[in-house]
mmCIF file with all atom_site columns, C-alpha atoms in Angstrom:
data_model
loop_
_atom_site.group_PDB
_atom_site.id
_atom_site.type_symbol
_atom_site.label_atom_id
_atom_site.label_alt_id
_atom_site.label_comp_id
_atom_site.label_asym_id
_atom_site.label_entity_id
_atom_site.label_seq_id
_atom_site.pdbx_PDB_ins_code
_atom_site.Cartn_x
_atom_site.Cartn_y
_atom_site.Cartn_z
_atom_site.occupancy
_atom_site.B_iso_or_equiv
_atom_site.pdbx_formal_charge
_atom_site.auth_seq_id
_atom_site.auth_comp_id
_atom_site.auth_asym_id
_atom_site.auth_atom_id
_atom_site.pdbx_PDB_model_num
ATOM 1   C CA . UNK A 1 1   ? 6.351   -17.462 -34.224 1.00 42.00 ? 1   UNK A CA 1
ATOM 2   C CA . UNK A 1 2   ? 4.790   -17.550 -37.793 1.00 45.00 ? 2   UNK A CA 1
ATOM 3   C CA . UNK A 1 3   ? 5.330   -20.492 -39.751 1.00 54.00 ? 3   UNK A CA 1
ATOM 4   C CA . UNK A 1 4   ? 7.275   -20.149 -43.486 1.00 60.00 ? 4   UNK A CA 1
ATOM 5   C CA . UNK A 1 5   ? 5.055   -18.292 -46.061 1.00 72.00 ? 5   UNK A CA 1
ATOM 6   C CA . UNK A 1 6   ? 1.908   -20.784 -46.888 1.00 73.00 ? 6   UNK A CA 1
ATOM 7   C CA . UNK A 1 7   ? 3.218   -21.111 -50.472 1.00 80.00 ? 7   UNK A CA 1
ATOM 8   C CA . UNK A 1 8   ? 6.536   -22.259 -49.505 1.00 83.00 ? 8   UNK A CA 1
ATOM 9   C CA . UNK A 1 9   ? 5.324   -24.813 -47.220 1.00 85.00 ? 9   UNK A CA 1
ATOM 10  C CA . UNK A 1 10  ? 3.220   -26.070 -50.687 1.00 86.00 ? 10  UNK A CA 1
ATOM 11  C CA . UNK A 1 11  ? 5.838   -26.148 -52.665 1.00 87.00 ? 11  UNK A CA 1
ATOM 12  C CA . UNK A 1 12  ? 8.185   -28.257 -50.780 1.00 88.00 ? 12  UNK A CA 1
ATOM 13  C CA . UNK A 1 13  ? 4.987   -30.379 -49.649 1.00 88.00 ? 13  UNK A CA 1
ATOM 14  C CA . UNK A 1 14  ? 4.389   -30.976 -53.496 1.00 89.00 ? 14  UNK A CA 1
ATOM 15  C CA . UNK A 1 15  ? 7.690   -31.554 -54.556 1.00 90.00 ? 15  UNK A CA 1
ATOM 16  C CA . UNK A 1 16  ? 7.874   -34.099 -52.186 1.00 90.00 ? 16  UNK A CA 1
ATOM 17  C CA . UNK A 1 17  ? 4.805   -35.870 -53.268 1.00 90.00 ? 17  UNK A CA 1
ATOM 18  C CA . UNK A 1 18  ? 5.703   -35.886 -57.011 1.00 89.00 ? 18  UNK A CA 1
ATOM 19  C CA . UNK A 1 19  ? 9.512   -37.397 -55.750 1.00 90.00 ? 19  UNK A CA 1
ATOM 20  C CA . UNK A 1 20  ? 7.390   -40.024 -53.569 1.00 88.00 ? 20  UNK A CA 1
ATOM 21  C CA . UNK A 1 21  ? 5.299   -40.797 -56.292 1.00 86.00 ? 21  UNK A CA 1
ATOM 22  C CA . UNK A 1 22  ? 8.057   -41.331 -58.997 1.00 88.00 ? 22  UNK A CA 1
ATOM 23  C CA . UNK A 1 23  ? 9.595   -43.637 -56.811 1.00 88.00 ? 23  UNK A CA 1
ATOM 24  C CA . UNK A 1 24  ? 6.975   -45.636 -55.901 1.00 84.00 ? 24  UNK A CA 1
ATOM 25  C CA . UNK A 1 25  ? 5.806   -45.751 -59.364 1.00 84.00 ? 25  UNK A CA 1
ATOM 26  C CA . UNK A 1 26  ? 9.386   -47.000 -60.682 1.00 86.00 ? 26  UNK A CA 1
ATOM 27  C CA . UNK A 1 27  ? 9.621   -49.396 -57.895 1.00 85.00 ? 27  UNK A CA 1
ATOM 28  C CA . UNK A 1 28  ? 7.027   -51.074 -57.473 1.00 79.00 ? 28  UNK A CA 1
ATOM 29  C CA . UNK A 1 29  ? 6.732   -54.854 -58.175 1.00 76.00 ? 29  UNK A CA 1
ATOM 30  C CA . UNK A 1 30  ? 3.901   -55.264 -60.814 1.00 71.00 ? 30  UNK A CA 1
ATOM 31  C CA . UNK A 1 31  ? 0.643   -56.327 -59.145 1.00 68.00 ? 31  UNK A CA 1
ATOM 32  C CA . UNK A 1 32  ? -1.668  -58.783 -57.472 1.00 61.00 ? 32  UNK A CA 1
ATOM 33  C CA . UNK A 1 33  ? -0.042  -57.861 -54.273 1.00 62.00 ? 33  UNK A CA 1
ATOM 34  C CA . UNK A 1 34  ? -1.014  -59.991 -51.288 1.00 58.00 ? 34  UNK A CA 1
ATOM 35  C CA . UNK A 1 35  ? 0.594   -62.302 -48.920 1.00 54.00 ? 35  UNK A CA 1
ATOM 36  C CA . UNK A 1 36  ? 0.640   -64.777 -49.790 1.00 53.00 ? 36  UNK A CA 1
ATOM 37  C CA . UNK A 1 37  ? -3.364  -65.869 -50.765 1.00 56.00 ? 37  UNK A CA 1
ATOM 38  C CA . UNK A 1 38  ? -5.850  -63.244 -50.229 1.00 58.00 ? 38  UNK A CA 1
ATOM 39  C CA . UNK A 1 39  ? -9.048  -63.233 -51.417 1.00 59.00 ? 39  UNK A CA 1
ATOM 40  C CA . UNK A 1 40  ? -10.026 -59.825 -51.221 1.00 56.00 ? 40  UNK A CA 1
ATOM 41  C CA . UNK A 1 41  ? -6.721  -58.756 -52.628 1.00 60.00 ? 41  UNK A CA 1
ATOM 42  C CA . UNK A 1 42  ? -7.409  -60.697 -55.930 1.00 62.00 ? 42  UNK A CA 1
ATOM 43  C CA . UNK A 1 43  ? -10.885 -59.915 -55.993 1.00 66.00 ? 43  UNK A CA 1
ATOM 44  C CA . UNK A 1 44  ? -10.222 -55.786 -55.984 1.00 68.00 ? 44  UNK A CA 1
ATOM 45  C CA . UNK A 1 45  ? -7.342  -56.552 -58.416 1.00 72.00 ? 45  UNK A CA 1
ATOM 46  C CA . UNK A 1 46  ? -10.269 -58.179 -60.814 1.00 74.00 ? 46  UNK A CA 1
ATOM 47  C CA . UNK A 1 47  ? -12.634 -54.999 -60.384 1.00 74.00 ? 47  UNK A CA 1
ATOM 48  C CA . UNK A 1 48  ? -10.022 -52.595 -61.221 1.00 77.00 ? 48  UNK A CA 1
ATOM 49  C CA . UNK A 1 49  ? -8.703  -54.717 -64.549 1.00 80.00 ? 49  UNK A CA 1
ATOM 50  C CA . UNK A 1 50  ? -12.611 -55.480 -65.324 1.00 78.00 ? 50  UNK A CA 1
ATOM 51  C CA . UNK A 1 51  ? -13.057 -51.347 -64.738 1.00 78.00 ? 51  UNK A CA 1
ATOM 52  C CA . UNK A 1 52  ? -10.100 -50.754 -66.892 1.00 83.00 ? 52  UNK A CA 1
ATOM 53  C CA . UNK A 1 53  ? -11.128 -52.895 -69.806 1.00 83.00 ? 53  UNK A CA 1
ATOM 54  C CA . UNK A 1 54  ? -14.678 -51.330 -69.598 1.00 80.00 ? 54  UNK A CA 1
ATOM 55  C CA . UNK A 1 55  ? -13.507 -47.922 -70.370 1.00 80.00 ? 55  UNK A CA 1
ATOM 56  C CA . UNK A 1 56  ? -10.968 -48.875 -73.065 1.00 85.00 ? 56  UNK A CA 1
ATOM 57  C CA . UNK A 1 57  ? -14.035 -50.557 -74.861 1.00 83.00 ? 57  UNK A CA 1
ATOM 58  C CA . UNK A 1 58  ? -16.320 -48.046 -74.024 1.00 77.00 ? 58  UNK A CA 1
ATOM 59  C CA . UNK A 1 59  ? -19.237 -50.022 -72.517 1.00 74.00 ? 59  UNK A CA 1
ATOM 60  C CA . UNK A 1 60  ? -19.661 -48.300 -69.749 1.00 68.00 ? 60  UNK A CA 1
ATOM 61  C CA . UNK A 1 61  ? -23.467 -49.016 -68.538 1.00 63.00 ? 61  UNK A CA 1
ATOM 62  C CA . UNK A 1 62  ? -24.991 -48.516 -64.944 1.00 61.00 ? 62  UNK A CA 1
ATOM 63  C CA . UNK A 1 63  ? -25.782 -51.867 -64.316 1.00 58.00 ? 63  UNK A CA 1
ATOM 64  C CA . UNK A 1 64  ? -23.869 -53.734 -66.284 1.00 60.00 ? 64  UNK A CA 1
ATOM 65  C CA . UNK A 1 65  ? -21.820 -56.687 -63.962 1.00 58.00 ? 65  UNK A CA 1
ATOM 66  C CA . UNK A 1 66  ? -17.787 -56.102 -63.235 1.00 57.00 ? 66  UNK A CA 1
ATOM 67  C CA . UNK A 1 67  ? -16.250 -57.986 -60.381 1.00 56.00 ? 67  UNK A CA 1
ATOM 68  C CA . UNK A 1 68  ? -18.815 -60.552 -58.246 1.00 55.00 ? 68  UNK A CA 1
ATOM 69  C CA . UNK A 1 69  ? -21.366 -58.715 -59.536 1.00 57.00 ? 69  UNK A CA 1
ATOM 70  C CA . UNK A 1 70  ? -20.893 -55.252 -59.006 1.00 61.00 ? 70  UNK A CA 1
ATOM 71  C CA . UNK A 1 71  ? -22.431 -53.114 -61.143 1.00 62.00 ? 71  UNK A CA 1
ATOM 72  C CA . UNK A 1 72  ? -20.137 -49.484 -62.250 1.00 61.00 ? 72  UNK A CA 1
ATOM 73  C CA . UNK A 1 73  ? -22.655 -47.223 -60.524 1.00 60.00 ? 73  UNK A CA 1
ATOM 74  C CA . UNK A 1 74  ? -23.099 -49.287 -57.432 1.00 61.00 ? 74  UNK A CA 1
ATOM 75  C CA . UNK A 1 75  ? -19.156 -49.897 -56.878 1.00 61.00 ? 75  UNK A CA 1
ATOM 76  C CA . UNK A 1 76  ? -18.940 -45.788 -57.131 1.00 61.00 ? 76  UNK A CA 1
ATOM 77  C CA . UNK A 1 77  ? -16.222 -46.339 -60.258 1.00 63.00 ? 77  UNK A CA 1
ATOM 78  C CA . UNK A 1 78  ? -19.056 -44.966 -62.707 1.00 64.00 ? 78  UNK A CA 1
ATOM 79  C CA . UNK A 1 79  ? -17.035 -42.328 -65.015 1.00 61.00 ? 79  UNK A CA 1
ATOM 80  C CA . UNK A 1 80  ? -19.325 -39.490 -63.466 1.00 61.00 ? 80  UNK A CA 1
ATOM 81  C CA . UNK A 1 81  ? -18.563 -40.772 -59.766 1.00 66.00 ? 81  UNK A CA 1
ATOM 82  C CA . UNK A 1 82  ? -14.695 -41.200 -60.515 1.00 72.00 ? 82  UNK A CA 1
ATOM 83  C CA . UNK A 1 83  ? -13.093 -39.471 -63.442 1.00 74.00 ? 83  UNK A CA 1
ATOM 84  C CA . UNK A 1 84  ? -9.929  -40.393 -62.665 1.00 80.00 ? 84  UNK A CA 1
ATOM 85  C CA . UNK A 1 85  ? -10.513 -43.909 -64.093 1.00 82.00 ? 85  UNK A CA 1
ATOM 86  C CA . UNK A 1 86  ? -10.048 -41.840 -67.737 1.00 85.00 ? 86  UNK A CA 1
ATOM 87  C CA . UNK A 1 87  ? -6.064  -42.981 -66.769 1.00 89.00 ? 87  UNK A CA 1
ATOM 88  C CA . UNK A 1 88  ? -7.098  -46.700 -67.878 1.00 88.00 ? 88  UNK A CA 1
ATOM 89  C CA . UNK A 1 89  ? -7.237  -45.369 -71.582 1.00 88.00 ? 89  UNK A CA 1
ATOM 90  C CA . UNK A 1 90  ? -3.722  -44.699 -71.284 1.00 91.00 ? 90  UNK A CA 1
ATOM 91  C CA . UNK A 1 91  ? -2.151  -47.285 -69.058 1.00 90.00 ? 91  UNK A CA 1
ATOM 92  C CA . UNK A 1 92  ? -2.060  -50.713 -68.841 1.00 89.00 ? 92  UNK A CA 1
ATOM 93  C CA . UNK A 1 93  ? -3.596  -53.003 -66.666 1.00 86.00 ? 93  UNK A CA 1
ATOM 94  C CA . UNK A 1 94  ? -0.762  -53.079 -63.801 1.00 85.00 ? 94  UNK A CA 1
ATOM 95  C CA . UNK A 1 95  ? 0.108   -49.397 -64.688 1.00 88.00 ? 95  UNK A CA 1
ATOM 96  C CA . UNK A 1 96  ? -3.903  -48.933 -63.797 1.00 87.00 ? 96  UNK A CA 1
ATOM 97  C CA . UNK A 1 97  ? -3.857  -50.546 -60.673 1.00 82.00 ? 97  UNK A CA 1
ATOM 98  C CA . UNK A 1 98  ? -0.342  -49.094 -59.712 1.00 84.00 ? 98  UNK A CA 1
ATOM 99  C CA . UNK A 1 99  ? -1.904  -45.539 -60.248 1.00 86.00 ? 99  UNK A CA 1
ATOM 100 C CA . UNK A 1 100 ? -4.760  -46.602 -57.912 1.00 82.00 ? 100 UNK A CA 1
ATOM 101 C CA . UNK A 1 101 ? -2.131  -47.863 -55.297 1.00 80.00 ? 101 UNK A CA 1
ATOM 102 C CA . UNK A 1 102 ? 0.360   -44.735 -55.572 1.00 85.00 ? 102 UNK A CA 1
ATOM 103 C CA . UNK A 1 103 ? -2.087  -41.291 -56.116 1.00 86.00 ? 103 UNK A CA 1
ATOM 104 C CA . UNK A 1 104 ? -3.935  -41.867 -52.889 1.00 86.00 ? 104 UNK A CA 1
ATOM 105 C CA . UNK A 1 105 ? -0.648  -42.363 -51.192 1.00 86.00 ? 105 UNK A CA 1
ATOM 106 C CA . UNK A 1 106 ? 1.013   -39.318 -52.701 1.00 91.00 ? 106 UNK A CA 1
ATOM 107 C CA . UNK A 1 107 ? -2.093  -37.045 -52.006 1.00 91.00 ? 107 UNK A CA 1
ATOM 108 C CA . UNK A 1 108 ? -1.722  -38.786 -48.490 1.00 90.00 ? 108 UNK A CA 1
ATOM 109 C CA . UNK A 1 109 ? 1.376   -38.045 -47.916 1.00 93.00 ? 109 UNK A CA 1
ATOM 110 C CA . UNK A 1 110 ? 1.097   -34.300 -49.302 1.00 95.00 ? 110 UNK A CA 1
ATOM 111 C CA . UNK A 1 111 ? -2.015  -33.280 -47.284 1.00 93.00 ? 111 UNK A CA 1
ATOM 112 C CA . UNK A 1 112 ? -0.392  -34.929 -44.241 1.00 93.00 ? 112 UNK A CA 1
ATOM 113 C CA . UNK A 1 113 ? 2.588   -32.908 -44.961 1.00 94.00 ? 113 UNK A CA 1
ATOM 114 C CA . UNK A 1 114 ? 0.335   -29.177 -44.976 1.00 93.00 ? 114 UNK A CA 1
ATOM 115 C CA . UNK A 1 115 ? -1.453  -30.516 -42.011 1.00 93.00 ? 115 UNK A CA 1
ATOM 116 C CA . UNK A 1 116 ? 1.703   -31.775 -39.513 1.00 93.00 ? 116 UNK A CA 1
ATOM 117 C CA . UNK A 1 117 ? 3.580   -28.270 -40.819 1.00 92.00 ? 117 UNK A CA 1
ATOM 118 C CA . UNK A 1 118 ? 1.012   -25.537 -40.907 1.00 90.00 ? 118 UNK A CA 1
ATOM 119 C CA . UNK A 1 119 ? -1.319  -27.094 -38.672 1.00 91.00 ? 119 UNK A CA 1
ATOM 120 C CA . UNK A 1 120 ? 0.484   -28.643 -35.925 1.00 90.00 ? 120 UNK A CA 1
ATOM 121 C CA . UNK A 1 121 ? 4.229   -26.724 -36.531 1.00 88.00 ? 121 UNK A CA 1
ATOM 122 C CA . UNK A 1 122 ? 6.375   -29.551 -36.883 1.00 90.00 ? 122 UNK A CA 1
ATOM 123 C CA . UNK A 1 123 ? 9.818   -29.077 -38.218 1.00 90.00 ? 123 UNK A CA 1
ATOM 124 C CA . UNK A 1 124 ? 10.073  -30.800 -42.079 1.00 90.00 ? 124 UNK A CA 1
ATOM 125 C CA . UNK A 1 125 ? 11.987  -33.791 -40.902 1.00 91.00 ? 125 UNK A CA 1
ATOM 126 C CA . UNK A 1 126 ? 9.189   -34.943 -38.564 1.00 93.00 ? 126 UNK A CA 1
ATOM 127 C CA . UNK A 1 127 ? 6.834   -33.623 -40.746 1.00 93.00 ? 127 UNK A CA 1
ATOM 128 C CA . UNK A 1 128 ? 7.877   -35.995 -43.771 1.00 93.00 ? 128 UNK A CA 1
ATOM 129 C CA . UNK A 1 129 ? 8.176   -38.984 -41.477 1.00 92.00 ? 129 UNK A CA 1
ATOM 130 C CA . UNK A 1 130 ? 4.883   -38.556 -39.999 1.00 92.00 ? 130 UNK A CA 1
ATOM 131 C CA . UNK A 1 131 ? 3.141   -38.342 -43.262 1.00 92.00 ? 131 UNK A CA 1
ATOM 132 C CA . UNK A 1 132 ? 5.453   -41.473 -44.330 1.00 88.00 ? 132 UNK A CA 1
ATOM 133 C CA . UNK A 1 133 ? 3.814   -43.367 -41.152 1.00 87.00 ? 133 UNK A CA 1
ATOM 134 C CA . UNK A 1 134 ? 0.224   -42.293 -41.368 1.00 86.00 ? 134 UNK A CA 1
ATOM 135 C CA . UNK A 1 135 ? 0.221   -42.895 -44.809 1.00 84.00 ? 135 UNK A CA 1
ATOM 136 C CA . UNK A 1 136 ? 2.083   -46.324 -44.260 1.00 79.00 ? 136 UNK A CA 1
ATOM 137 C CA . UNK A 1 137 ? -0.142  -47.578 -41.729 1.00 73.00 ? 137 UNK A CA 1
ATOM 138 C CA . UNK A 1 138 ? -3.158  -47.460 -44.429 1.00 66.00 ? 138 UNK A CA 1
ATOM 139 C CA . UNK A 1 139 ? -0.757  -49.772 -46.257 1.00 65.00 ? 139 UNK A CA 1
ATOM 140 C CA . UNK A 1 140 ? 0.481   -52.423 -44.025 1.00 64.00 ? 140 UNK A CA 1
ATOM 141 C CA . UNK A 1 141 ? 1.206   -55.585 -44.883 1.00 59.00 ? 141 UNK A CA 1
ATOM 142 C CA . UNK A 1 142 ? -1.911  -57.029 -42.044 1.00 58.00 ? 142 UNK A CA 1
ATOM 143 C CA . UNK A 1 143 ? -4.021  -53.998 -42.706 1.00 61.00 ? 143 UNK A CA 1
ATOM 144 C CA . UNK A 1 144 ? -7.118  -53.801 -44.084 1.00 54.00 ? 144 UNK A CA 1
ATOM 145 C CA . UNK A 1 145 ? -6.734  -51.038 -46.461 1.00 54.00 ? 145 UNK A CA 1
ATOM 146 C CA . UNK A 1 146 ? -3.227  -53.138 -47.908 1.00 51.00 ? 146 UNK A CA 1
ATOM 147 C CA . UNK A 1 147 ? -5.991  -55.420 -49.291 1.00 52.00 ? 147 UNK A CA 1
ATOM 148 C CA . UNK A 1 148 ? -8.573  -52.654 -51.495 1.00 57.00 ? 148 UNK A CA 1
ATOM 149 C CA . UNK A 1 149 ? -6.807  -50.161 -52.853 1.00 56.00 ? 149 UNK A CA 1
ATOM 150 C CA . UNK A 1 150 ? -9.913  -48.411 -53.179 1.00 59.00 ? 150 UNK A CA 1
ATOM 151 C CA . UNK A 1 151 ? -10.292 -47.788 -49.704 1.00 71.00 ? 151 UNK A CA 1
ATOM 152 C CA . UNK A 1 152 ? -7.082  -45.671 -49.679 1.00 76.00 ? 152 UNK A CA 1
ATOM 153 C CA . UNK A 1 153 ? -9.103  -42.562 -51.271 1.00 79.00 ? 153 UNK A CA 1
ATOM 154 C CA . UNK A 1 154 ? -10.299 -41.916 -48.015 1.00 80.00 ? 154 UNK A CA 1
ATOM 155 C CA . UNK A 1 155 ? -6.774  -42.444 -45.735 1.00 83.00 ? 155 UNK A CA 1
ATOM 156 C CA . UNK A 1 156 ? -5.428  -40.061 -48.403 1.00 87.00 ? 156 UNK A CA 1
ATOM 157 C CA . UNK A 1 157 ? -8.415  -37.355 -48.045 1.00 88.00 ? 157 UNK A CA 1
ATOM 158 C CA . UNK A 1 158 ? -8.586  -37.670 -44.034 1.00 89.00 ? 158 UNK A CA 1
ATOM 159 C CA . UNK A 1 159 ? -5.690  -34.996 -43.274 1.00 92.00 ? 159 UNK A CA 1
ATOM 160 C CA . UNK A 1 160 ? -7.169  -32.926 -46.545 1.00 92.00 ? 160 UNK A CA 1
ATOM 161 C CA . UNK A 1 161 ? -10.350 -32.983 -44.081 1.00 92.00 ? 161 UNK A CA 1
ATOM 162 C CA . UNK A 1 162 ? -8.795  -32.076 -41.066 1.00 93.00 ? 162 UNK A CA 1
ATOM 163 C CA . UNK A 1 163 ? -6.417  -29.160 -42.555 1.00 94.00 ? 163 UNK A CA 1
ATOM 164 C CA . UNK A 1 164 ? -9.625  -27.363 -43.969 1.00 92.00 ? 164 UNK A CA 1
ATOM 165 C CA . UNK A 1 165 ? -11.291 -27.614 -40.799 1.00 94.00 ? 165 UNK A CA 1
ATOM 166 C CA . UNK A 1 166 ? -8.390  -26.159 -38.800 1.00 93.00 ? 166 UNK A CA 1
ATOM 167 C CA . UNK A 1 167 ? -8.012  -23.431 -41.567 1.00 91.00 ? 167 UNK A CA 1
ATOM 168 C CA . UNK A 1 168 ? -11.574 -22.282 -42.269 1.00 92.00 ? 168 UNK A CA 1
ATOM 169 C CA . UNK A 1 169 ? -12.847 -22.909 -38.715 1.00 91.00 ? 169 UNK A CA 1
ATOM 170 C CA . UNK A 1 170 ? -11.187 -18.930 -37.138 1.00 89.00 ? 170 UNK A CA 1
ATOM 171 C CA . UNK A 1 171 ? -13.107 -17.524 -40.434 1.00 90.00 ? 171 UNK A CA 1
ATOM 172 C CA . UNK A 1 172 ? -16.491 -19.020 -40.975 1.00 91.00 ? 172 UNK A CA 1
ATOM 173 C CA . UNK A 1 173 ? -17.313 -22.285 -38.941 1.00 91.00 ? 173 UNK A CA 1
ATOM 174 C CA . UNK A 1 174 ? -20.472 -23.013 -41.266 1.00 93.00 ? 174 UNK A CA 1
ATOM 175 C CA . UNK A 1 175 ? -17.493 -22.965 -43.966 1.00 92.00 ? 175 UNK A CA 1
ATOM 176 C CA . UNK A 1 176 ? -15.373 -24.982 -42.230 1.00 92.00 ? 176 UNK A CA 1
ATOM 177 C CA . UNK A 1 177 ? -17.935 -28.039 -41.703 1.00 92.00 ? 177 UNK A CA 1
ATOM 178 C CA . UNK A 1 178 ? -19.150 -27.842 -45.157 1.00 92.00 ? 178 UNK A CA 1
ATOM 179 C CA . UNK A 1 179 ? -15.965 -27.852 -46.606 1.00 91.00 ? 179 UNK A CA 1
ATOM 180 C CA . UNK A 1 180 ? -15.048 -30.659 -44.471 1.00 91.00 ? 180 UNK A CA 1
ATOM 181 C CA . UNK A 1 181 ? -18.634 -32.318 -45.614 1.00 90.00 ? 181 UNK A CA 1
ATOM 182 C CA . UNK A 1 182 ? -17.980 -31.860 -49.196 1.00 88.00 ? 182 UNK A CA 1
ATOM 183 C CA . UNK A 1 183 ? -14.437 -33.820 -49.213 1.00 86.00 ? 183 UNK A CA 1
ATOM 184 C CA . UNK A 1 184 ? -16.097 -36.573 -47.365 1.00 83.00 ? 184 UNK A CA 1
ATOM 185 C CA . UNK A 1 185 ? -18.503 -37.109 -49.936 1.00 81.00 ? 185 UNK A CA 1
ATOM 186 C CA . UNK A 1 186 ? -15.772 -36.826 -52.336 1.00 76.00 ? 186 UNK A CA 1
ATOM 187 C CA . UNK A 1 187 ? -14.129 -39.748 -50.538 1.00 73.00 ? 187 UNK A CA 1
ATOM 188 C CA . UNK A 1 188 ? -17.507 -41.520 -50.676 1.00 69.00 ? 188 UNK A CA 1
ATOM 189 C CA . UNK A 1 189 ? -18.031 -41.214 -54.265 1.00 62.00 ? 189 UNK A CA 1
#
């Protein structure tokens, strides 16, 4: 049997995300999170203020200290490596770091959604709670990832990776690979 129309299965997939998103965004406690000392928690929540603060003044320079040290360029938050740090012009400091904390889990949650429904052919209600529990075991409270939001980029872009494999691979395999290359170094940057 054919799955729903490819669109359809976006739309609701989207939808989702955005509702997800919202949600998290209004109900979120306002950051450092941690339990209940953690260094590495406090020291990503120092980049991504001394990050924000850089591009509201404007000094943006390649080797120019943040957090411990790290330089823009060699922390990958340079402007060219990720844009979507222009956000920090517009929000404040715990609105920044919530953004960083909440996109990669929406995008996480949406690309799991295409993959688990037009990938594997799961019905929407396990689809949405297996994208709520890969996406929620990046974030757990002993987990790694829970303590650099900045490694959640790459939980989020994993099922992006896998879905374009699975869907270019029948029409060009070369295609497939390099597509699946190109998000990776996406993550990366």
């Amino acid at each position: 049997k054919i799955l729903d129309d490819p669109r359809h299965n976006l739309r609701i997939s989207f939808v989702m995300s955005l509702i997800l998103g919202a949600v998290l965004w209004l109900k979120s406690d306002a950051p450092p999170y941690g339990w209940p000392i953690n260094e590495l928690n406090e020291a990503s929540w120092g980049i991504l203020l001394d990050i924000a603060r850089a591009w509201r003044s404007g000094e943006l320079p390649f080797w120019h200290g943040i957090a411990g040290g790290t330089s823009l360029y060699t922390s990958g938050f340079y402007p060219i490596l990720h844009p979507l740090n222009f956000f920090a012009l517009f929000l404040s400091d715990n609105h920044f770091f919530l953004f960083n904390l909440v996109g990669p889990y929406s995008l996480g949650f949406f690309l799991g959604c295409l993959l688990l429904r037009e990938i594997f052919g799961l019905r929407w209600p396990a689809v949405f709670f297996g994208a709520f529990y890969y996406m929620g075991l990046a974030v757990g409270r002993f987990f790694l990832l829970a303590n650099g939001p900045y490694y959640l980029w790459g939980v989020a872009l994993f099922p992006g990776m896998v879905y374009a494999y699975y869907k270019l691979k029948e029409k060009n395999i070369v295609l497939a690979c390099a597509t699946v290359g190109v998000i990776l170094a996406w993550q990366f940057s």
